[in-house]
Amino acid sequence: MAAADVRDMLDLPAEGQPRPHKKQKVVEKRPEGITRELFALLGERAPPIAINENRYKGRPKWQTKARVRPWRMTPFSNEARSDDLVLRHWQREPGSTQTPAIEDMKMEGETTEQQGEQKSNEPQYPFAKYNIKINVPKRYTTDEYNRHLRSDEWSREETDYLMDLVEEYHLRWVVIADRYDFQPRPVDNPDDNTDTSTALVPSKQFRTMEQMKARYYFIAASMLALETPPSTMSPPEFELHEMMTKFDPERERHRKELAALQLNRTADEVREETVLLEELKRIAANEQEFVTERRELYSRLDIPVSVSNATNYHNSQGLSHLLQTLLQADKSKKRRSILGPDGIVPTPGGQTPTIPNGPGSARDSSRADTPNGGTTQPATTKKAAAAANKEAAQQAIRTLTPAEEARYGVQHHDRLAPGVQFRSDRVQKLTQAKSHVQTQKLGAALAELEVPLRLVMPTERVVKNFEKLIHSVNLLLDARKVAEKVESEIRVLEAAKEERERKAKEFKEKDKPEVKSEQRDEDAPVPPAPVSGAVGSAPQSGQPVNASEGQANPDASSTANNPASGEPATKEKEGVSHKRSASVLSNGSDKSSKRQKK
Amino acid sequence: MNPSVPPSAAEYGGDEVSAIVLDPGFSSTRAGFAGEDTPKSLIPTYYGKYSFEDQDKIIFGDDVFVTPRPGLSIGNPMGRDGIVEDWDMAEKLWEYSFTSRLTGAKPGNPLHNGLNDVPDGELPTEMEGLETDEKPLADSPLLMSECSWNPTKAREKTIEIAMEKWGAPAFYLARNGVLAAFAAGKASALVIDIGASNISITPVHDGMVLKRGVQHSPLGGDYISSQVRALFKSNTPQPITITPHYLISSKTAVDAGQPPQAKYKTFPPDRTPDASYRSLLEERTLSEFKECVVQVWPGPTKLSAPGPNGVPNEEMARSSPGRPFEFPDGYNQVFGVDRYRVVESLFDAKAAIPDPDSLFPAPTQAQTVSELVKAALNGVDVDLRPHLLANVVVTGASSLLYGFTDRLNQELMQLYPGPRVRISAPGNTSERRFSSWIGGSILASLGTFHQMWISKKEFDEHGPNIVEKRCK
């Protein structure tokens, strides 16, 4: 039993405490420039200051022997510009790795290739790629405008102007609305024109941003729809189209009014709002706190059964339990480390079988964990080890004889209840029945037998006998209850019968010709009687045996005792009794036997 | 970091093309190479003019302040509203601003400068490309700034000067509000620029000025100077007259409030400089006064209003220790509550110190900073307003008045209690003074900006009107 196995069994971490390293022998290197004798004088502990001599180490080697790459003021042109403005900036010459290639090309002496080389060599201006254009809808033609886009409020010129602005300012509506300055006929009044050039905000016909947006979205949506009809649009296109067609300037205006109101709140309103927000935050925080507290409480309440407690495995029972759980886990994992390849499960045989099994698996697992063992071990050896384990387990089973089992106190349990419990609880549980009355009766019966309710010496054997006793006492109590019930029913039925006979006699004496009605009368009282009603309900609801047993008896007794009663009634009763299940009958026989006992 | 490894362009997006950034203001003109953090050349926009031996001479730069030449008069090419009035002088002054420190003086005409003198008997060779070499800006693109309300004509004139007179290969004209926003690292901001002659509020969205929101008023640094002058006139022990340094020969220390004991320089009447020279130098003393003494009442309520605990703010201000100031002639005085009073009219028009002689008419409430901000915000879309309020950029040298940003913050919070107001004002003095130049420096050194330049070719093709199309 290796340390790893013990650790595995006790559920300790694989390498809880690192193995104390072997004390390394610290051999201090004797620094150069100090004689051995002098160094020996220093003793074991090296002085805190280094005695290393600083020596000139020579010139650092250059990492590369590349030539210096000078910075040159080089002209460049920007591809994002329409004109070819040449500006100059400092640029480093390309590295020396490229120069031989170029020279080679030059050696070939082909002018066209040289040019090609130069062109590919010339890098694109790196910032040209940031020159992005927005997607604006295709500009309408006059025909399209007249057919689809005509509007009473917007002239063609103004629409053109709007579209130009949109393109110019990249759909920044704030800026567009700010710069919007459409003059219907700028040529007509030059005075006005000069005015507007100097004045900051010429307000001729004021268009709100919403109006502009509405117009633009209308045009953009229409153009989109003209280009690709909505039925053939791709989802994003359709979404865009939907969004643009659904733009509501009135709603937008309303929203902005509200936003302005919100912006221009007075200090008091703001304060009130902050107070309310604080309150809300507080409430939310409280709620959160409450939830966390409750969760904590819950987690404390149903804390999982701790398996990690090593004391569980100190006895054989715990060990077998462990094996069982391991097997379960093994089955669910569909691995074959414990379960042999041929599917023979070593029966949980108590203490000893678990031992050879445990270490094997533990060793395997520990080997898998440690990098030096697990990586090198092939699968075949693993299998062999598993087989060996199994054999060992079988051998272990054979070694235990019943006598030994008894001697060692080995027990077998079909099933163990999960969770921790006191064994003394089990003793107490025996003397407690479901109902209080029953418990009292049980207690009384035990008292009669002069057996204490709580066992003085609850050894295993004593408890077993006590169990038997309690069982039989319970049986007796049940039987007595049934008997009492039956007797009382018999009494009732007999009283009813006497009453009936008395009435029948009176009728016979009074009137002879009215036989039919009499018969009817005779029939009538029987079914509503409590007995027959109970009989009817019994087979349907499948009640506990006791109840149906109680109902079965009066029938039997009534049929047995009163063979002289009316024929139709008996027939019916017989039918009912036939319907009853076998268990009832057997119970009836049981009961009769119990009665005999009694 | 290894200095031989260049920073990769993707890291900062820069690509420097040795552009020159020129930021002309009313009080000073800033010029420098793009990519640097402060303008190399900082000259006053004031120039001196005098005649010497019947020749008109002009002085630029700091030399203006130095010598009180006979008949020296001071001029300023800029108008009080920030728009150039005297284009000839503006051109010369701007040219001086970059040739003096940045590009260096170009050699004169090689035919006459003596460098190319040839021995007799040999013919001088014909020089080609002479014309272009003489232009001062032949090899640097030029980025200039302008105020947001600059009229089209002025803009066209600017590009004409840059292209035709200076021979710039490329040109761009940017609004100084936008540039100040860039300097603060914001593409959208509400720029509050407290300059020498103007206060301007510029809403900027995505690097573009929202023209409808632009507001400006003349309550700048010069207005505060006029208020200080008015304060001196009505000073209690005796009215204070400012004697500039050049008129003082020697002085002896006197106690606070005592009349000055100084020997004054006297100039014969034919050798005295112009009155404008004196007022310029008085202005220097005043700006020193503004830097050392003047303080903005921190708020939250006005100076004239009762404070939060019932005590009037004036009383509170009076109880705080005063600040001494010594004038060039040795007169010195401790200024108490008065030092708050001179700037109070920036926020409360009623608090202005009345002065009938002042150049500036009494301010109206609409000209105060808070009202301007309100008007500016009302001029922009409502969705943008909270965003702008969260990005208020304060710039301009006069915003360096002690406690200005605190007061501004209070005013804006009172004006807009709902949205979050966040003021970004650089603590660094030079960043505050030169923020529009710094923004221009950033912009002109960006690799992506180089597609925006108006090239000489485009200018030749489209004429000066192209500036309206391109510099939006």
PDB file of N, CA and C in Angstrom, chain B residues 251-322:
ATOM      1  N   LYS B 251      13.300 104.456  -9.289  1.00  0.00           N
ATOM      2  CA  LYS B 251      12.204 104.526  -8.335  1.00  0.00           C
ATOM      3  C   LYS B 251      12.700 104.085  -6.983  1.00  0.00           C
ATOM      4  N   THR B 252      12.034 104.533  -5.938  1.00  0.00           N
ATOM      5  CA  THR B 252      12.351 104.077  -4.590  1.00  0.00           C
ATOM      6  C   THR B 252      11.112 103.441  -4.003  1.00  0.00           C
ATOM      7  N   ALA B 253      11.374 102.506  -3.123  1.00  0.00           N
ATOM      8  CA  ALA B 253      10.247 101.758  -2.568  1.00  0.00           C
ATOM      9  C   ALA B 253       9.417 102.657  -1.667  1.00  0.00           C
ATOM     10  N   VAL B 254       8.117 102.543  -1.758  1.00  0.00           N
ATOM     11  CA  VAL B 254       7.213 103.278  -0.883  1.00  0.00           C
ATOM     12  C   VAL B 254       6.272 102.291  -0.224  1.00  0.00           C
ATOM     13  N   ASP B 255       5.641 102.755   0.855  1.00  0.00           N
ATOM     14  CA  ASP B 255       4.663 101.901   1.520  1.00  0.00           C
ATOM     15  C   ASP B 255       3.408 101.805   0.677  1.00  0.00           C
ATOM     16  N   ALA B 256       2.596 100.810   1.033  1.00  0.00           N
ATOM     17  CA  ALA B 256       1.367 100.596   0.284  1.00  0.00           C
ATOM     18  C   ALA B 256       0.469 101.820   0.393  1.00  0.00           C
ATOM     19  N   GLY B 257      -0.067 102.251  -0.722  1.00  0.00           N
ATOM     20  CA  GLY B 257      -0.995 103.375  -0.732  1.00  0.00           C
ATOM     21  C   GLY B 257      -0.331 104.731  -0.742  1.00  0.00           C
ATOM     22  N   GLN B 258       0.989 104.746  -0.587  1.00  0.00           N
ATOM     23  CA  GLN B 258       1.669 106.041  -0.595  1.00  0.00           C
ATOM     24  C   GLN B 258       1.951 106.466  -2.028  1.00  0.00           C
ATOM     25  N   PRO B 259       1.992 107.755  -2.261  1.00  0.00           N
ATOM     26  CA  PRO B 259       2.288 108.211  -3.635  1.00  0.00           C
ATOM     27  C   PRO B 259       3.677 107.771  -4.068  1.00  0.00           C
ATOM     28  N   PRO B 260       3.839 107.475  -5.328  1.00  0.00           N
ATOM     29  CA  PRO B 260       5.116 106.957  -5.819  1.00  0.00           C
ATOM     30  C   PRO B 260       6.225 107.993  -5.758  1.00  0.00           C
ATOM     31  N   GLN B 261       7.421 107.497  -5.543  1.00  0.00           N
ATOM     32  CA  GLN B 261       8.597 108.378  -5.589  1.00  0.00           C
ATOM     33  C   GLN B 261       9.503 107.841  -6.670  1.00  0.00           C
ATOM     34  N   ALA B 262       9.419 108.413  -7.833  1.00  0.00           N
ATOM     35  CA  ALA B 262      10.200 107.908  -8.959  1.00  0.00           C
ATOM     36  C   ALA B 262      10.683 109.065  -9.798  1.00  0.00           C
ATOM     37  N   LYS B 263      11.819 108.815 -10.439  1.00  0.00           N
ATOM     38  CA  LYS B 263      12.287 109.798 -11.423  1.00  0.00           C
ATOM     39  C   LYS B 263      11.783 109.363 -12.778  1.00  0.00           C
ATOM     40  N   TYR B 264      11.240 110.288 -13.496  1.00  0.00           N
ATOM     41  CA  TYR B 264      10.659 109.931 -14.787  1.00  0.00           C
ATOM     42  C   TYR B 264      11.579 110.360 -15.902  1.00  0.00           C
ATOM     43  N   LYS B 265      11.531 109.591 -16.956  1.00  0.00           N
ATOM     44  CA  LYS B 265      12.257 109.989 -18.157  1.00  0.00           C
ATOM     45  C   LYS B 265      11.397 110.986 -18.910  1.00  0.00           C
ATOM     46  N   THR B 266      12.035 111.897 -19.502  1.00  0.00           N
ATOM     47  CA  THR B 266      11.276 112.837 -20.325  1.00  0.00           C
ATOM     48  C   THR B 266      11.843 112.807 -21.736  1.00  0.00           C
ATOM     49  N   PHE B 267      10.945 112.908 -22.673  1.00  0.00           N
ATOM     50  CA  PHE B 267      11.344 112.937 -24.077  1.00  0.00           C
ATOM     51  C   PHE B 267      11.019 114.320 -24.627  1.00  0.00           C
ATOM     52  N   PRO B 268      11.910 114.849 -25.381  1.00  0.00           N
ATOM     53  CA  PRO B 268      11.536 116.101 -26.055  1.00  0.00           C
ATOM     54  C   PRO B 268      10.363 115.840 -26.995  1.00  0.00           C
ATOM     55  N   PRO B 269       9.565 116.859 -27.193  1.00  0.00           N
ATOM     56  CA  PRO B 269       8.314 116.640 -27.924  1.00  0.00           C
ATOM     57  C   PRO B 269       8.515 116.036 -29.313  1.00  0.00           C
ATOM     58  N   ASP B 270       9.625 116.324 -29.948  1.00  0.00           N
ATOM     59  CA  ASP B 270       9.782 115.780 -31.302  1.00  0.00           C
ATOM     60  C   ASP B 270      10.302 114.350 -31.277  1.00  0.00           C
ATOM     61  N   ARG B 271      10.675 113.873 -30.109  1.00  0.00           N
ATOM     62  CA  ARG B 271      11.216 112.516 -30.058  1.00  0.00           C
ATOM     63  C   ARG B 271      10.288 111.551 -29.312  1.00  0.00           C
ATOM     64  N   THR B 272       9.145 112.003 -28.896  1.00  0.00           N
ATOM     65  CA  THR B 272       8.251 111.093 -28.168  1.00  0.00           C
ATOM     66  C   THR B 272       7.596 110.100 -29.123  1.00  0.00           C
ATOM     67  N   PRO B 273       7.467 108.877 -28.651  1.00  0.00           N
ATOM     68  CA  PRO B 273       6.683 107.933 -29.460  1.00  0.00           C
ATOM     69  C   PRO B 273       5.192 108.270 -29.415  1.00  0.00           C
ATOM     70  N   ASP B 274       4.500 107.625 -30.260  1.00  0.00           N
ATOM     71  CA  ASP B 274       3.069 107.881 -30.400  1.00  0.00           C
ATOM     72  C   ASP B 274       2.324 107.434 -29.136  1.00  0.00           C
ATOM     73  N   ALA B 275       1.124 107.951 -28.969  1.00  0.00           N
ATOM     74  CA  ALA B 275       0.323 107.563 -27.800  1.00  0.00           C
ATOM     75  C   ALA B 275      -0.016 106.078 -27.828  1.00  0.00           C
ATOM     76  N   SER B 276      -0.140 105.532 -29.016  1.00  0.00           N
ATOM     77  CA  SER B 276      -0.475 104.110 -29.105  1.00  0.00           C
ATOM     78  C   SER B 276       0.632 103.249 -28.517  1.00  0.00           C
ATOM     79  N   TYR B 277       1.884 103.768 -28.603  1.00  0.00           N
ATOM     80  CA  TYR B 277       2.987 103.027 -28.011  1.00  0.00           C
ATOM     81  C   TYR B 277       2.831 102.955 -26.503  1.00  0.00           C
ATOM     82  N   ARG B 278       2.479 104.100 -25.940  1.00  0.00           N
ATOM     83  CA  ARG B 278       2.300 104.107 -24.496  1.00  0.00           C
ATOM     84  C   ARG B 278       1.162 103.178 -24.076  1.00  0.00           C
ATOM     85  N   SER B 279       0.106 103.231 -24.810  1.00  0.00           N
ATOM     86  CA  SER B 279      -1.019 102.384 -24.385  1.00  0.00           C
ATOM     87  C   SER B 279      -0.681 100.899 -24.550  1.00  0.00           C
ATOM     88  N   LEU B 280       0.139 100.573 -25.540  1.00  0.00           N
ATOM     89  CA  LEU B 280       0.549  99.176 -25.685  1.00  0.00           C
ATOM     90  C   LEU B 280       1.368  98.730 -24.481  1.00  0.00           C
ATOM     91  N   LEU B 281       2.267  99.649 -24.047  1.00  0.00           N
ATOM     92  CA  LEU B 281       3.095  99.264 -22.907  1.00  0.00           C
ATOM     93  C   LEU B 281       2.292  99.281 -21.612  1.00  0.00           C
ATOM     94  N   GLU B 282       1.335 100.178 -21.533  1.00  0.00           N
ATOM     95  CA  GLU B 282       0.425 100.128 -20.378  1.00  0.00           C
ATOM     96  C   GLU B 282      -0.326  98.792 -20.351  1.00  0.00           C
ATOM     97  N   GLU B 283      -0.650  98.351 -21.536  1.00  0.00           N
ATOM     98  CA  GLU B 283      -1.366  97.067 -21.640  1.00  0.00           C
ATOM     99  C   GLU B 283      -0.519  95.913 -21.083  1.00  0.00           C
ATOM    100  N   ARG B 284       0.773  96.039 -21.267  1.00  0.00           N
ATOM    101  CA  ARG B 284       1.658  95.000 -20.726  1.00  0.00           C
ATOM    102  C   ARG B 284       1.579  94.992 -19.205  1.00  0.00           C
ATOM    103  N   THR B 285       1.591  96.191 -18.618  1.00  0.00           N
ATOM    104  CA  THR B 285       1.458  96.260 -17.163  1.00  0.00           C
ATOM    105  C   THR B 285       0.114  95.693 -16.723  1.00  0.00           C
ATOM    106  N   LEU B 286      -0.883  96.032 -17.512  1.00  0.00           N
ATOM    107  CA  LEU B 286      -2.212  95.539 -17.145  1.00  0.00           C
ATOM    108  C   LEU B 286      -2.283  94.021 -17.226  1.00  0.00           C
ATOM    109  N   SER B 287      -1.642  93.462 -18.236  1.00  0.00           N
ATOM    110  CA  SER B 287      -1.728  91.998 -18.314  1.00  0.00           C
ATOM    111  C   SER B 287      -0.969  91.363 -17.162  1.00  0.00           C
ATOM    112  N   GLU B 288       0.083  92.036 -16.737  1.00  0.00           N
ATOM    113  CA  GLU B 288       0.772  91.547 -15.537  1.00  0.00           C
ATOM    114  C   GLU B 288      -0.168  91.618 -14.331  1.00  0.00           C
ATOM    115  N   PHE B 289      -0.893  92.713 -14.263  1.00  0.00           N
ATOM    116  CA  PHE B 289      -1.868  92.865 -13.173  1.00  0.00           C
ATOM    117  C   PHE B 289      -2.922  91.769 -13.224  1.00  0.00           C
ATOM    118  N   LYS B 290      -3.368  91.479 -14.432  1.00  0.00           N
ATOM    119  CA  LYS B 290      -4.397  90.443 -14.591  1.00  0.00           C
ATOM    120  C   LYS B 290      -3.859  89.079 -14.175  1.00  0.00           C
ATOM    121  N   GLU B 291      -2.579  88.879 -14.495  1.00  0.00           N
ATOM    122  CA  GLU B 291      -2.008  87.576 -14.148  1.00  0.00           C
ATOM    123  C   GLU B 291      -1.824  87.429 -12.641  1.00  0.00           C
ATOM    124  N   CYS B 292      -1.453  88.537 -11.984  1.00  0.00           N
ATOM    125  CA  CYS B 292      -1.071  88.424 -10.576  1.00  0.00           C
ATOM    126  C   CYS B 292      -2.224  88.667  -9.620  1.00  0.00           C
ATOM    127  N   VAL B 293      -3.111  89.546  -9.953  1.00  0.00           N
ATOM    128  CA  VAL B 293      -4.073  90.011  -8.959  1.00  0.00           C
ATOM    129  C   VAL B 293      -5.498  89.556  -9.267  1.00  0.00           C
ATOM    130  N   VAL B 294      -5.895  89.769 -10.484  1.00  0.00           N
ATOM    131  CA  VAL B 294      -7.310  89.596 -10.814  1.00  0.00           C
ATOM    132  C   VAL B 294      -7.739  88.155 -10.566  1.00  0.00           C
ATOM    133  N   GLN B 295      -8.909  88.015 -10.003  1.00  0.00           N
ATOM    134  CA  GLN B 295      -9.407  86.690  -9.648  1.00  0.00           C
ATOM    135  C   GLN B 295     -10.895  86.634  -9.957  1.00  0.00           C
ATOM    136  N   VAL B 296     -11.348  85.488 -10.373  1.00  0.00           N
ATOM    137  CA  VAL B 296     -12.764  85.326 -10.677  1.00  0.00           C
ATOM    138  C   VAL B 296     -13.458  84.808  -9.431  1.00  0.00           C
ATOM    139  N   TRP B 297     -14.558  85.453  -9.085  1.00  0.00           N
ATOM    140  CA  TRP B 297     -15.328  84.976  -7.927  1.00  0.00           C
ATOM    141  C   TRP B 297     -15.785  83.559  -8.202  1.00  0.00           C
ATOM    142  N   PRO B 298     -15.454  82.632  -7.283  1.00  0.00           N
ATOM    143  CA  PRO B 298     -15.662  81.223  -7.650  1.00  0.00           C
ATOM    144  C   PRO B 298     -17.121  80.795  -7.729  1.00  0.00           C
ATOM    145  N   GLY B 299     -18.034  81.635  -7.209  1.00  0.00           N
ATOM    146  CA  GLY B 299     -19.421  81.197  -7.266  1.00  0.00           C
ATOM    147  C   GLY B 299     -19.805  80.415  -6.032  1.00  0.00           C
ATOM    148  N   PRO B 300     -20.873  79.660  -6.013  1.00  0.00           N
ATOM    149  CA  PRO B 300     -21.769  79.386  -7.127  1.00  0.00           C
ATOM    150  C   PRO B 300     -22.688  80.561  -7.481  1.00  0.00           C
ATOM    151  N   THR B 301     -22.864  81.524  -6.579  1.00  0.00           N
ATOM    152  CA  THR B 301     -23.739  82.645  -6.927  1.00  0.00           C
ATOM    153  C   THR B 301     -22.896  83.833  -7.352  1.00  0.00           C
ATOM    154  N   LYS B 302     -23.572  84.830  -7.858  1.00  0.00           N
ATOM    155  CA  LYS B 302     -22.857  86.007  -8.334  1.00  0.00           C
ATOM    156  C   LYS B 302     -22.206  86.733  -7.165  1.00  0.00           C
ATOM    157  N   LEU B 303     -21.279  87.598  -7.532  1.00  0.00           N
ATOM    158  CA  LEU B 303     -20.557  88.341  -6.493  1.00  0.00           C
ATOM    159  C   LEU B 303     -21.512  89.268  -5.746  1.00  0.00           C
ATOM    160  N   SER B 304     -22.488  89.802  -6.455  1.00  0.00           N
ATOM    161  CA  SER B 304     -23.391  90.761  -5.821  1.00  0.00           C
ATOM    162  C   SER B 304     -24.498  90.070  -5.035  1.00  0.00           C
ATOM    163  N   ALA B 305     -24.653  88.767  -5.240  1.00  0.00           N
ATOM    164  CA  ALA B 305     -25.768  88.065  -4.613  1.00  0.00           C
ATOM    165  C   ALA B 305     -25.382  87.657  -3.191  1.00  0.00           C
ATOM    166  N   PRO B 306     -26.368  87.393  -2.340  1.00  0.00           N
ATOM    167  CA  PRO B 306     -26.042  86.859  -1.016  1.00  0.00           C
ATOM    168  C   PRO B 306     -25.532  85.439  -1.124  1.00  0.00           C
ATOM    169  N   GLY B 307     -24.619  85.145  -0.252  1.00  0.00           N
ATOM    170  CA  GLY B 307     -23.990  83.827  -0.298  1.00  0.00           C
ATOM    171  C   GLY B 307     -24.880  82.746   0.265  1.00  0.00           C
ATOM    172  N   PRO B 308     -24.393  81.560   0.339  1.00  0.00           N
ATOM    173  CA  PRO B 308     -25.215  80.432   0.791  1.00  0.00           C
ATOM    174  C   PRO B 308     -25.619  80.539   2.255  1.00  0.00           C
ATOM    175  N   ASN B 309     -24.794  81.193   3.082  1.00  0.00           N
ATOM    176  CA  ASN B 309     -25.150  81.255   4.508  1.00  0.00           C
ATOM    177  C   ASN B 309     -25.593  82.664   4.919  1.00  0.00           C
ATOM    178  N   GLY B 310     -26.160  83.388   3.969  1.00  0.00           N
ATOM    179  CA  GLY B 310     -26.742  84.684   4.314  1.00  0.00           C
ATOM    180  C   GLY B 310     -25.779  85.845   4.205  1.00  0.00           C
ATOM    181  N   VAL B 311     -24.483  85.563   4.361  1.00  0.00           N
ATOM    182  CA  VAL B 311     -23.516  86.656   4.257  1.00  0.00           C
ATOM    183  C   VAL B 311     -23.378  87.031   2.776  1.00  0.00           C
ATOM    184  N   PRO B 312     -23.425  88.300   2.453  1.00  0.00           N
ATOM    185  CA  PRO B 312     -23.240  88.671   1.046  1.00  0.00           C
ATOM    186  C   PRO B 312     -21.858  88.241   0.554  1.00  0.00           C
ATOM    187  N   ASN B 313     -21.811  87.854  -0.705  1.00  0.00           N
ATOM    188  CA  ASN B 313     -20.550  87.385  -1.270  1.00  0.00           C
ATOM    189  C   ASN B 313     -19.477  88.453  -1.210  1.00  0.00           C
ATOM    190  N   GLU B 314     -19.910  89.705  -1.328  1.00  0.00           N
ATOM    191  CA  GLU B 314     -18.931  90.793  -1.296  1.00  0.00           C
ATOM    192  C   GLU B 314     -18.224  90.821   0.050  1.00  0.00           C
ATOM    193  N   GLU B 315     -19.008  90.587   1.097  1.00  0.00           N
ATOM    194  CA  GLU B 315     -18.404  90.564   2.436  1.00  0.00           C
ATOM    195  C   GLU B 315     -17.395  89.431   2.540  1.00  0.00           C
ATOM    196  N   MET B 316     -17.808  88.301   2.014  1.00  0.00           N
ATOM    197  CA  MET B 316     -16.915  87.130   2.038  1.00  0.00           C
ATOM    198  C   MET B 316     -15.622  87.457   1.304  1.00  0.00           C
ATOM    199  N   ALA B 317     -15.784  88.095   0.141  1.00  0.00           N
ATOM    200  CA  ALA B 317     -14.599  88.421  -0.655  1.00  0.00           C
ATOM    201  C   ALA B 317     -13.726  89.425   0.081  1.00  0.00           C
ATOM    202  N   ARG B 318     -14.378  90.340   0.787  1.00  0.00           N
ATOM    203  CA  ARG B 318     -13.618  91.366   1.499  1.00  0.00           C
ATOM    204  C   ARG B 318     -12.809  90.738   2.639  1.00  0.00           C
ATOM    205  N   SER B 319     -13.407  89.700   3.239  1.00  0.00           N
ATOM    206  CA  SER B 319     -12.721  89.098   4.382  1.00  0.00           C
ATOM    207  C   SER B 319     -11.502  88.286   3.952  1.00  0.00           C
ATOM    208  N   SER B 320     -11.469  87.871   2.701  1.00  0.00           N
ATOM    209  CA  SER B 320     -10.300  87.109   2.255  1.00  0.00           C
ATOM    210  C   SER B 320      -9.129  88.067   2.057  1.00  0.00           C
ATOM    211  N   PRO B 321      -7.914  87.587   2.304  1.00  0.00           N
ATOM    212  CA  PRO B 321      -6.763  88.499   2.210  1.00  0.00           C
ATOM    213  C   PRO B 321      -6.592  89.052   0.801  1.00  0.00           C
ATOM    214  N   GLY B 322      -6.149  90.280   0.741  1.00  0.00           N
ATOM    215  CA  GLY B 322      -5.975  90.927  -0.555  1.00  0.00           C
ATOM    216  C   GLY B 322      -4.675  90.534  -1.206  1.00  0.00           C
TER     217      GLY B 322
END
